[in-house]
PDB file of C-alpha atoms in Angstrom:
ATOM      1  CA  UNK A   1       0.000   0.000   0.000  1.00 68.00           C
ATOM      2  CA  UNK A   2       1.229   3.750  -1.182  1.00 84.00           C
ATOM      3  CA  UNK A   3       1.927   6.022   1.825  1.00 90.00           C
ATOM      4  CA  UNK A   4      -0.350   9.074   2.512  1.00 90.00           C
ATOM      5  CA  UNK A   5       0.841  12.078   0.525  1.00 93.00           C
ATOM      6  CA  UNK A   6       1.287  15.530   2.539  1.00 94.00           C
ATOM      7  CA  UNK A   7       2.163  18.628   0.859  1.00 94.00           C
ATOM      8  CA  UNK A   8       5.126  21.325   1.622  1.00 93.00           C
ATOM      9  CA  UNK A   9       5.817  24.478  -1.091  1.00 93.00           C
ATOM     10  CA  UNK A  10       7.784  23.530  -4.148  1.00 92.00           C
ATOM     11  CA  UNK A  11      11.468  23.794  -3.555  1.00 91.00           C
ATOM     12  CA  UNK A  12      11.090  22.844   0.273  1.00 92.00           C
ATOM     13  CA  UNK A  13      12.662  19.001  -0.888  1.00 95.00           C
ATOM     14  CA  UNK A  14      15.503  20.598  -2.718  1.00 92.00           C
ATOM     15  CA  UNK A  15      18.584  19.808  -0.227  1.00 90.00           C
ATOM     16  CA  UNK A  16      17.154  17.099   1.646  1.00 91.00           C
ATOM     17  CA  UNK A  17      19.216  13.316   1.934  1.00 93.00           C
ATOM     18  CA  UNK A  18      18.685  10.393   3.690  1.00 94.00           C
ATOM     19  CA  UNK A  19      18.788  10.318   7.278  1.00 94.00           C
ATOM     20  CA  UNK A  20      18.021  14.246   7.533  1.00 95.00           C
ATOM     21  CA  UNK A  21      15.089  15.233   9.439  1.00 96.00           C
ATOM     22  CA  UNK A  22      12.566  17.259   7.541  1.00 95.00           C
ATOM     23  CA  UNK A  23       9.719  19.532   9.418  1.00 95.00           C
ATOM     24  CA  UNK A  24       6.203  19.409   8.054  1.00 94.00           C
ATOM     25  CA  UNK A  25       4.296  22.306  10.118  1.00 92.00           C
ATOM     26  CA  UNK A  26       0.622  24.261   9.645  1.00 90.00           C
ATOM     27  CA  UNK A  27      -2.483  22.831   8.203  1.00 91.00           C
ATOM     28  CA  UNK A  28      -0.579  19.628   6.505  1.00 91.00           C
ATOM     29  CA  UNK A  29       1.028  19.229   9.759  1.00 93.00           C
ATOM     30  CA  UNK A  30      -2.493  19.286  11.505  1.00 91.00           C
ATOM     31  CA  UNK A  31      -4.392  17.045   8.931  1.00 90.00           C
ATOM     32  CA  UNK A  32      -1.126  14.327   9.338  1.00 91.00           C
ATOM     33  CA  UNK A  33      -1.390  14.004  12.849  1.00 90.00           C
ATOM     34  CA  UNK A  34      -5.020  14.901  13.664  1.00 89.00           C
ATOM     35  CA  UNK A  35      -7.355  13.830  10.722  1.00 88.00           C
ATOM     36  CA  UNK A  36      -4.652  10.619   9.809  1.00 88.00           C
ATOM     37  CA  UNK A  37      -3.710  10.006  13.097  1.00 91.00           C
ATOM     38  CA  UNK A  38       0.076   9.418  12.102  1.00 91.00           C
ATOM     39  CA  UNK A  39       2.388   8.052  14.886  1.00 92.00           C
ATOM     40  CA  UNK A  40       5.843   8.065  15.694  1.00 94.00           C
ATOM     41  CA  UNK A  41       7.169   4.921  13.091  1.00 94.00           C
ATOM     42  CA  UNK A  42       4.512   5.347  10.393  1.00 94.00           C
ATOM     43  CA  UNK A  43       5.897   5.648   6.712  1.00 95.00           C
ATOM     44  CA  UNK A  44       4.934   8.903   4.870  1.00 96.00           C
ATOM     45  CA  UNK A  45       5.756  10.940   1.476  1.00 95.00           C
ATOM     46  CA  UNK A  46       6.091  14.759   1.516  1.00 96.00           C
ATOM     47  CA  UNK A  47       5.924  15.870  -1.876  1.00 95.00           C
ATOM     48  CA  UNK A  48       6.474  19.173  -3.373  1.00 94.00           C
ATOM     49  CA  UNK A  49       3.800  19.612  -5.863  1.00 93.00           C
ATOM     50  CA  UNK A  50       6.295  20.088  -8.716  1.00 94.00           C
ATOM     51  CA  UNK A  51       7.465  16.235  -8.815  1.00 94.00           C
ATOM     52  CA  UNK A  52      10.270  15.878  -6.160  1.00 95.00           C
ATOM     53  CA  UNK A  53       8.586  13.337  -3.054  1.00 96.00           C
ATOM     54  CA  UNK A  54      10.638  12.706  -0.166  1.00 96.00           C
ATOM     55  CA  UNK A  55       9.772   9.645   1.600  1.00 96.00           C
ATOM     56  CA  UNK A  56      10.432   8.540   4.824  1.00 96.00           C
ATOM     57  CA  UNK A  57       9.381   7.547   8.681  1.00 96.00           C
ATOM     58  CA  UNK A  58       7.490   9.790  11.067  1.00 95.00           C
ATOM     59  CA  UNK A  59       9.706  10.699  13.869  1.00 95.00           C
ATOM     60  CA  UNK A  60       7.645  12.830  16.472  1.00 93.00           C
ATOM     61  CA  UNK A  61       4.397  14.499  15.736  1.00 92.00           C
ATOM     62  CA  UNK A  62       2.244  16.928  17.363  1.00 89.00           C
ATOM     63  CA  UNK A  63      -1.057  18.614  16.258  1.00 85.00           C
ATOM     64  CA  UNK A  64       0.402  21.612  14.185  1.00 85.00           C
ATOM     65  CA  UNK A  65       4.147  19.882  13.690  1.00 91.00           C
ATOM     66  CA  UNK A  66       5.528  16.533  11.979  1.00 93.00           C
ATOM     67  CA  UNK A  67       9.026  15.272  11.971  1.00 95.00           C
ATOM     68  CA  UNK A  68       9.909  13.235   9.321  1.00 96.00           C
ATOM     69  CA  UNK A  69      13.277  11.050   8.856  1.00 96.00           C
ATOM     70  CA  UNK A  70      14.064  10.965   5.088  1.00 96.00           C
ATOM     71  CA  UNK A  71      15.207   7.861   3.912  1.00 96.00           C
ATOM     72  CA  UNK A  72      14.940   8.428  -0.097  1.00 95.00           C
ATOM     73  CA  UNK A  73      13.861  12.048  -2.485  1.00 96.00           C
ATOM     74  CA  UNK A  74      13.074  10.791  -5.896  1.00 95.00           C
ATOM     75  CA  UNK A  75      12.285  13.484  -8.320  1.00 94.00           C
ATOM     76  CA  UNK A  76       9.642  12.632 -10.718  1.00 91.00           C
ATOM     77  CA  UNK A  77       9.536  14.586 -14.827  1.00 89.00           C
ATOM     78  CA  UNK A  78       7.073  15.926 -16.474  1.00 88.00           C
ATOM     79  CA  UNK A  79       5.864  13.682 -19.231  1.00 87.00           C
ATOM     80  CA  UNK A  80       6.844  15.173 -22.531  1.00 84.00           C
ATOM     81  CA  UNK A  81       3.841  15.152 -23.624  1.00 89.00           C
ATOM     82  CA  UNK A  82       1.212  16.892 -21.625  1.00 92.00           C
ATOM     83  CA  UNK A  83      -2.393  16.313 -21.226  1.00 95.00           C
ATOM     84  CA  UNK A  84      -4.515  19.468 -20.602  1.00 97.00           C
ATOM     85  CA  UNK A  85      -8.138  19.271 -19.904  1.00 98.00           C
ATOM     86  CA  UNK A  86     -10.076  22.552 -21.596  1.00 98.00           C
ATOM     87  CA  UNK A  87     -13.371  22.012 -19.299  1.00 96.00           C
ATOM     88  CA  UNK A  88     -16.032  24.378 -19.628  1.00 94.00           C
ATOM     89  CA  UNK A  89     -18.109  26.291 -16.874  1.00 94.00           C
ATOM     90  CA  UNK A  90     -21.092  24.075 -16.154  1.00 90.00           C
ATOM     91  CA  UNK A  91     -23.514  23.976 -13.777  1.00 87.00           C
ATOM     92  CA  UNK A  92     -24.100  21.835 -10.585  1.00 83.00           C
ATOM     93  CA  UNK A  93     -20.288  21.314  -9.231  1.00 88.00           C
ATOM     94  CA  UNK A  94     -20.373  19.136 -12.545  1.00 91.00           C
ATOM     95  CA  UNK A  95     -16.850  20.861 -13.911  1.00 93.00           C
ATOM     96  CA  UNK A  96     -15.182  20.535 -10.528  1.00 95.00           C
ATOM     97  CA  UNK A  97     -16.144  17.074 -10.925  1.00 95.00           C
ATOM     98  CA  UNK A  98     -14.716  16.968 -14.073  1.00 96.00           C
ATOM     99  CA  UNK A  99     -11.135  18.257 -12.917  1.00 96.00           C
ATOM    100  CA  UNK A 100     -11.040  16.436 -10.335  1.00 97.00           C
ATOM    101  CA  UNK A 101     -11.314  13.092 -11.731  1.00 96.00           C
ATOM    102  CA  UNK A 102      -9.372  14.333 -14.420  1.00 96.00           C
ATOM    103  CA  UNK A 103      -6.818  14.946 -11.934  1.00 97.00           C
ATOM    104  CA  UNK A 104      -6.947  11.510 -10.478  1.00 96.00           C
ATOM    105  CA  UNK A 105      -6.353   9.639 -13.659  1.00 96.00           C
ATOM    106  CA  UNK A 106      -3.570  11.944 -14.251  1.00 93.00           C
ATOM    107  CA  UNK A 107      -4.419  15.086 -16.037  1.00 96.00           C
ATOM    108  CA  UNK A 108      -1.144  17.695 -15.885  1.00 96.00           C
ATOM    109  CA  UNK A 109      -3.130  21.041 -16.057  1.00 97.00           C
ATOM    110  CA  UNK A 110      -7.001  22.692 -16.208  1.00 98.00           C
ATOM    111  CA  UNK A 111      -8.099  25.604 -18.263  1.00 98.00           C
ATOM    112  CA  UNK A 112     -11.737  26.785 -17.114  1.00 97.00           C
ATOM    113  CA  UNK A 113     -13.731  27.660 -20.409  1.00 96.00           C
ATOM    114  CA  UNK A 114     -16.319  30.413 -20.276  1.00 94.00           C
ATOM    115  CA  UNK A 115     -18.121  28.965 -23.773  1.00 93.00           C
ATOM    116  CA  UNK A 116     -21.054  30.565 -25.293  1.00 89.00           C
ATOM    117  CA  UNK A 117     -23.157  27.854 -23.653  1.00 88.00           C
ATOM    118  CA  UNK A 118     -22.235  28.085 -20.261  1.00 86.00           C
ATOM    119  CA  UNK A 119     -24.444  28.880 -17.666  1.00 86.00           C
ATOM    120  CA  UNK A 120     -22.422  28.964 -14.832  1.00 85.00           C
ATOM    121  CA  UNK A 121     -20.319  32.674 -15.543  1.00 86.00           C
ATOM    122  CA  UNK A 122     -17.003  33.617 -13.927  1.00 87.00           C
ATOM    123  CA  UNK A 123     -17.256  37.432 -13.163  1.00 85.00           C
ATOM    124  CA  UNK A 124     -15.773  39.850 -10.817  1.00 82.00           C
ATOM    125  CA  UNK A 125     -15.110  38.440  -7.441  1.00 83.00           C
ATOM    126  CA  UNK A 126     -16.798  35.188  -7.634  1.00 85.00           C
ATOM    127  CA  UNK A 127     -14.118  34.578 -10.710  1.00 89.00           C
ATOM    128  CA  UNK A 128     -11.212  35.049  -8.351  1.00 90.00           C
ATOM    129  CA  UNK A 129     -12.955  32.429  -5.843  1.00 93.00           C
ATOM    130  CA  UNK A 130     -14.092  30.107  -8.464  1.00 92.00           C
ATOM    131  CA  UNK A 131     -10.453  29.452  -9.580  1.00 94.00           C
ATOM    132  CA  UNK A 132      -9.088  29.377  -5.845  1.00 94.00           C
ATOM    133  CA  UNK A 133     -11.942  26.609  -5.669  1.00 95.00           C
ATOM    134  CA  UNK A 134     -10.584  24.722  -8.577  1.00 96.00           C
ATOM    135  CA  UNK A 135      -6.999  25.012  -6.984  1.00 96.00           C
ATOM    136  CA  UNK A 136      -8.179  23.516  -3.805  1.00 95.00           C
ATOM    137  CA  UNK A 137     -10.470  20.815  -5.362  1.00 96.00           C
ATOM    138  CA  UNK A 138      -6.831  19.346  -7.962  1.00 97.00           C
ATOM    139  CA  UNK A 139      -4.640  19.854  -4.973  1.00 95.00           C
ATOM    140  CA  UNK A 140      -7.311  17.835  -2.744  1.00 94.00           C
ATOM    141  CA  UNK A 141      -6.937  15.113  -5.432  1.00 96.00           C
ATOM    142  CA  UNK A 142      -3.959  14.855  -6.425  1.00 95.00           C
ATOM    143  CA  UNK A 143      -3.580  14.205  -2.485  1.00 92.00           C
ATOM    144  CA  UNK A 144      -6.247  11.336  -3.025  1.00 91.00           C
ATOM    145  CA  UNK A 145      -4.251  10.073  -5.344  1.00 93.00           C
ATOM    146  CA  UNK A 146      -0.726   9.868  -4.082  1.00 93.00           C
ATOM    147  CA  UNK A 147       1.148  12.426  -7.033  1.00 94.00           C
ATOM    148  CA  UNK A 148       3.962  14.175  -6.511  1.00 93.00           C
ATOM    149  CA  UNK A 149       2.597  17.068  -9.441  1.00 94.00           C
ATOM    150  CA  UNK A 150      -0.124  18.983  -8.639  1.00 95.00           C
ATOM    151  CA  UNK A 151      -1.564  20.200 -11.668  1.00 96.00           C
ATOM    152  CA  UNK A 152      -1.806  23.777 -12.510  1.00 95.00           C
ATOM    153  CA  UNK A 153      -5.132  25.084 -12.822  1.00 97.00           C
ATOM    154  CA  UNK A 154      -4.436  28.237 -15.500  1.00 97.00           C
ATOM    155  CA  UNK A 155      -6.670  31.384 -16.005  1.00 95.00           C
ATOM    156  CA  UNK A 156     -10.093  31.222 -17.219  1.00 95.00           C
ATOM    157  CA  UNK A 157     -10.236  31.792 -20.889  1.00 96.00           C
ATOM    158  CA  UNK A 158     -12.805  32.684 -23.134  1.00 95.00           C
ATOM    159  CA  UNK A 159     -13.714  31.196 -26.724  1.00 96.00           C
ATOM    160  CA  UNK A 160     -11.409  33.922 -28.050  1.00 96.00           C
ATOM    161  CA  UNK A 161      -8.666  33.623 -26.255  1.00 97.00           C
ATOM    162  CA  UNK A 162      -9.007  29.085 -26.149  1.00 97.00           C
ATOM    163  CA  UNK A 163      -8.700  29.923 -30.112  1.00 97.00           C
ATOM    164  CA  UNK A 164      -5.023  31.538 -29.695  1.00 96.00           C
ATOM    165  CA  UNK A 165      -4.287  28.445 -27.337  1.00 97.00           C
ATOM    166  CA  UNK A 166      -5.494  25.947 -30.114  1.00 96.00           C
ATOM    167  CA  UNK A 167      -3.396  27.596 -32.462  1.00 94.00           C
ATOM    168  CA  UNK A 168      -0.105  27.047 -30.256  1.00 92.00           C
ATOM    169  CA  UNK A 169      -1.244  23.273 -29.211  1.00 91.00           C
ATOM    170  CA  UNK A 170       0.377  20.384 -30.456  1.00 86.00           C
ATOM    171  CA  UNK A 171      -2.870  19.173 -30.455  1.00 92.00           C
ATOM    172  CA  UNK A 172      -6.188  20.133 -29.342  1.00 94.00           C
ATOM    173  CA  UNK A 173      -9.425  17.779 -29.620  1.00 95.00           C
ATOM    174  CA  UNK A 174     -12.926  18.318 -29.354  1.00 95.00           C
ATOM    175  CA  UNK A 175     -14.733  16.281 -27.921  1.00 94.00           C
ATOM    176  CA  UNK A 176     -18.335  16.093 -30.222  1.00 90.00           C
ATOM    177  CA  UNK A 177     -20.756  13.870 -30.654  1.00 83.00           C
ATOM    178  CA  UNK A 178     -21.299  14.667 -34.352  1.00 83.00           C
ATOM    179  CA  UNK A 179     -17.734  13.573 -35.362  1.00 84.00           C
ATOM    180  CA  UNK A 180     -16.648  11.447 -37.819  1.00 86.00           C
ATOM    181  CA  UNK A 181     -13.237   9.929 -36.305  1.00 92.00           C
ATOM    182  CA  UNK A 182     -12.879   7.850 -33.078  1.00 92.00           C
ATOM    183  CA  UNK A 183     -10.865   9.456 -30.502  1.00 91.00           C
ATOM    184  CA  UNK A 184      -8.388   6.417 -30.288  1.00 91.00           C
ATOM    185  CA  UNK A 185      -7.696   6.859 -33.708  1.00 90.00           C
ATOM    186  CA  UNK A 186      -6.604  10.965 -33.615  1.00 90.00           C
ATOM    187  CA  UNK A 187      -4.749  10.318 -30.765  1.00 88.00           C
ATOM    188  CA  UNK A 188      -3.340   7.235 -32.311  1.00 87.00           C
ATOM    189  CA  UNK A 189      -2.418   9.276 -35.380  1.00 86.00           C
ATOM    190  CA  UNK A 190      -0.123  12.376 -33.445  1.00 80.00           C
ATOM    191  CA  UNK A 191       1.009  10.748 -29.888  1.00 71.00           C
ATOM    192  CA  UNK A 192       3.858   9.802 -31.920  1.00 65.00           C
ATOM    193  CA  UNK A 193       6.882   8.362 -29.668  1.00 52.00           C
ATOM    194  CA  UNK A 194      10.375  10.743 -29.974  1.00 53.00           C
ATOM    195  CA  UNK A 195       8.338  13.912 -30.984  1.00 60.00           C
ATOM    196  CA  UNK A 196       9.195  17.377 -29.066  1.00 55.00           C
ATOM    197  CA  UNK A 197       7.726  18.137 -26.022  1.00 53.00           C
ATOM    198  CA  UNK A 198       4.109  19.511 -26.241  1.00 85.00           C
ATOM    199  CA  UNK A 199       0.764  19.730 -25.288  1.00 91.00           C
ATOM    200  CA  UNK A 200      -2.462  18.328 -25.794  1.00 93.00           C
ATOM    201  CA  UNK A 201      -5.797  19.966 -25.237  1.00 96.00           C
ATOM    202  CA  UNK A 202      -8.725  18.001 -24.484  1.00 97.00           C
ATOM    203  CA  UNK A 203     -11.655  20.185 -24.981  1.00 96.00           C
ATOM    204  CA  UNK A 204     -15.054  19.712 -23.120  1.00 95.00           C
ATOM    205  CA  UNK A 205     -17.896  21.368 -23.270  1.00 91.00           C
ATOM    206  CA  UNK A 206     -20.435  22.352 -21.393  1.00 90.00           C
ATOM    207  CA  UNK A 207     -24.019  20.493 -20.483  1.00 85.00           C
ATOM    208  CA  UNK A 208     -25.135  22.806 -23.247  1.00 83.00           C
ATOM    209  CA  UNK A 209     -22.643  21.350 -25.661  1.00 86.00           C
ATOM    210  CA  UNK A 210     -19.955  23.695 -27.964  1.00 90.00           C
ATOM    211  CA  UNK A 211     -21.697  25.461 -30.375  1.00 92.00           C
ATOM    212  CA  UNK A 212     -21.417  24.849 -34.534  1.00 93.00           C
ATOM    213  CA  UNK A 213     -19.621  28.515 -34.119  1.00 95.00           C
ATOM    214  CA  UNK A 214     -17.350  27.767 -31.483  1.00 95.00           C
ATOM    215  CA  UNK A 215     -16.471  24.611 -33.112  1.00 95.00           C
ATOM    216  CA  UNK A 216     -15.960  26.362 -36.506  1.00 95.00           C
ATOM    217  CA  UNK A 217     -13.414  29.017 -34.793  1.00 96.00           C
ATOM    218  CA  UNK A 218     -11.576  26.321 -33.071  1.00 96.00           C
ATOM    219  CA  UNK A 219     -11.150  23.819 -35.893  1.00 96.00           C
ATOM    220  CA  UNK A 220     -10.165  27.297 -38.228  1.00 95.00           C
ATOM    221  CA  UNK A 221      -7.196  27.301 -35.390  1.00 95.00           C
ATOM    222  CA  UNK A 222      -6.535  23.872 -35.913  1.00 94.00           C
ATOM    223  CA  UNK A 223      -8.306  22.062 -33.661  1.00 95.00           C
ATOM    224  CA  UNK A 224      -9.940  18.347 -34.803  1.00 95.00           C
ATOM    225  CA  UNK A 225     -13.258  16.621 -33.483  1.00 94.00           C
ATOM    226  CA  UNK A 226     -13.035  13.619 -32.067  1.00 93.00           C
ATOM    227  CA  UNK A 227     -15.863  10.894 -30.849  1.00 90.00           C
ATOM    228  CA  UNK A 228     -15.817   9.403 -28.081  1.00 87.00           C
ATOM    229  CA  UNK A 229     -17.823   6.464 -27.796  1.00 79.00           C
ATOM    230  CA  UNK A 230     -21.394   6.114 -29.232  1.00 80.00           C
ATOM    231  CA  UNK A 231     -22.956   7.409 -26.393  1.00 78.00           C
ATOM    232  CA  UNK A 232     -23.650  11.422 -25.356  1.00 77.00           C
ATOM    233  CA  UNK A 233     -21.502  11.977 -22.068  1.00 81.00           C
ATOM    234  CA  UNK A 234     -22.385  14.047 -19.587  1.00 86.00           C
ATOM    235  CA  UNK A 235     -19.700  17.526 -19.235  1.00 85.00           C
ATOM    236  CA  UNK A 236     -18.095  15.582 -16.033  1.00 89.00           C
ATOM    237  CA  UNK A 237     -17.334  12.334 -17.836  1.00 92.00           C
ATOM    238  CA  UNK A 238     -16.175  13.710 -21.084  1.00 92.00           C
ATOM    239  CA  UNK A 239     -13.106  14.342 -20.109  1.00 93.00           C
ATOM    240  CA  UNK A 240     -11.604  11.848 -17.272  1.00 94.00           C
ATOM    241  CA  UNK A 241     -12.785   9.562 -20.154  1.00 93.00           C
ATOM    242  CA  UNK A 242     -10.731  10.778 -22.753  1.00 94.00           C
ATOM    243  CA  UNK A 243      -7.700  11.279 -20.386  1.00 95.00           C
ATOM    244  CA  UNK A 244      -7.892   7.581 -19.631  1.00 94.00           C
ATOM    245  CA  UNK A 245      -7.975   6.617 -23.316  1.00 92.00           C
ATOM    246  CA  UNK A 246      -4.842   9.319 -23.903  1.00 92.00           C
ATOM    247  CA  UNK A 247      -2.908   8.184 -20.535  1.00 92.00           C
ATOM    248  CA  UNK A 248      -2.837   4.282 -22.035  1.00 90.00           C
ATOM    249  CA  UNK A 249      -1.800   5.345 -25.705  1.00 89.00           C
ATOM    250  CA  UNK A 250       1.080   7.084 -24.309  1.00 86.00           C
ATOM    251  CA  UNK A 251       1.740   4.489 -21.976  1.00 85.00           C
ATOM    252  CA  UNK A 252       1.467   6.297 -18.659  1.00 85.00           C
ATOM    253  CA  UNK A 253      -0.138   3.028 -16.786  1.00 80.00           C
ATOM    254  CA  UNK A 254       2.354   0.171 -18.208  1.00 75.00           C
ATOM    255  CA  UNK A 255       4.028  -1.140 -14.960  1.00 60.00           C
ATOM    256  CA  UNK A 256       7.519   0.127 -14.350  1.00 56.00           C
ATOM    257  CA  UNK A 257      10.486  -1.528 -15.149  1.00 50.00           C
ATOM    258  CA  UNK A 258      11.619  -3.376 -11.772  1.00 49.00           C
TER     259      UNK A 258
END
């Protein structure tokens, strides 16, 4: 069984080695001892959010302060090829649902999408606390799910500005019922092995679905449809689907070599 994750700011891991004793204090220090219950001989990872994870045994711990022994720091790369999930505003906690699955089967970054079709709509100060919401629900699952990234949720973005983004994608696919091609195959056709570094956009839309405009402007910018599946998915689905489906073409869940 993995050990339970705890977080410290990026860069906190950077000079640690084995047998040094590394301080976990404030609200991860609090959740470790009093919501886990972690005791004095207990394994544990402290990760950094930016892919270094120090793991180790719990020393001492008291409610706002863990000691940790380090016995390894493995630093962990970004894939060269990054999956981004474009999910648009929808309604009913349904795109918070969306990223945070996403972020559980491995997603490396968010882009909220006002589309034409949203309901839900980002403005003023309830923008600024929607996206600290979105922070707080990837962080709490990347936690969930043991990763040393923590994806970066990036500003909201309108149909305008997702169309500059499309342009400077490696690849960016909608995902429409009224396509032609099966997912598998477009990703199939440009996750080529040994290519540069880049990114892939995964485009959602929202319960609404993208309208014939949108979908005109984004495909003028280079972006492809893609199906997925033969039935209509709900906004939530859509995507941690199609991050599953990209994750085992580029091989992300084959076991690692021993």
């Amino acid at each position: 069984m993995s050990n339970p994750v705890f977080f410290t700011p990026p860069g906190s891991l950077d000079h640690m080695a084995a047998g040094q004793v590394f301080v976990l204090e404030g609200t991860e220090a609090r959740h470790a001892v009093t919501v886990k219950r972690l005791t004095p001989g207990e394994p544990v990872d402290i990760v950094d959010g930016a892919g270094t994870r120090m793991s180790g045994r719990v020393l001492a711990a008291t409610p706002a302060r863990l000691e940790v022994e380090c016995a390894s720091v493995d630093v962990e790369e970004r894939p060269s090829t990054r999956l981004v999930l474009v999910q648009a505003l929808a309604k009913g906690d349904r795109d918070e649902l969306a990223i945070e699955t996403g972020t559980e089967l491995g997603i490396d970054a968010v882009i909220p999408w006002q589309s034409e079709r949203s309901i839900v709509r980002w403005k003023g100060d309830r923008a600024a606390k929607a996206h600290a919401k979105w922070q707080s629900v990837v962080a709490a699952a990347a936690k969930q799910a043991r990763r040393a990234w923590v994806p970066e949720v990036r500003p909201a973005v309108d149909t305008a500005a997702l169309a500059g983004l499309v342009e400077a994608a490696g690849l960016a696919v909608i995902l429409h019922e009224d396509a032609v091609r099966p997912l598998r195959a477009v990703l199939e056709a440009s996750l080529v092995a040994g290519t540069e570094p880049r990114e892939v956009l995964l485009i959602v839309g929202p319960e609404g679905g993208i309208s014939p405009r949108e979908v005109t402007r984004l495909c003028g910018k280079g972006a492809v449809t893609a199906l997925l599946g033969h039935h209509v998915l709900r906004s939530s689905t859509a995507g941690p689907a199609a991050v599953v489906l990209a994750s085992d073409i580029l091989g992300r869940w084959t076991a690692p070599s021993p």
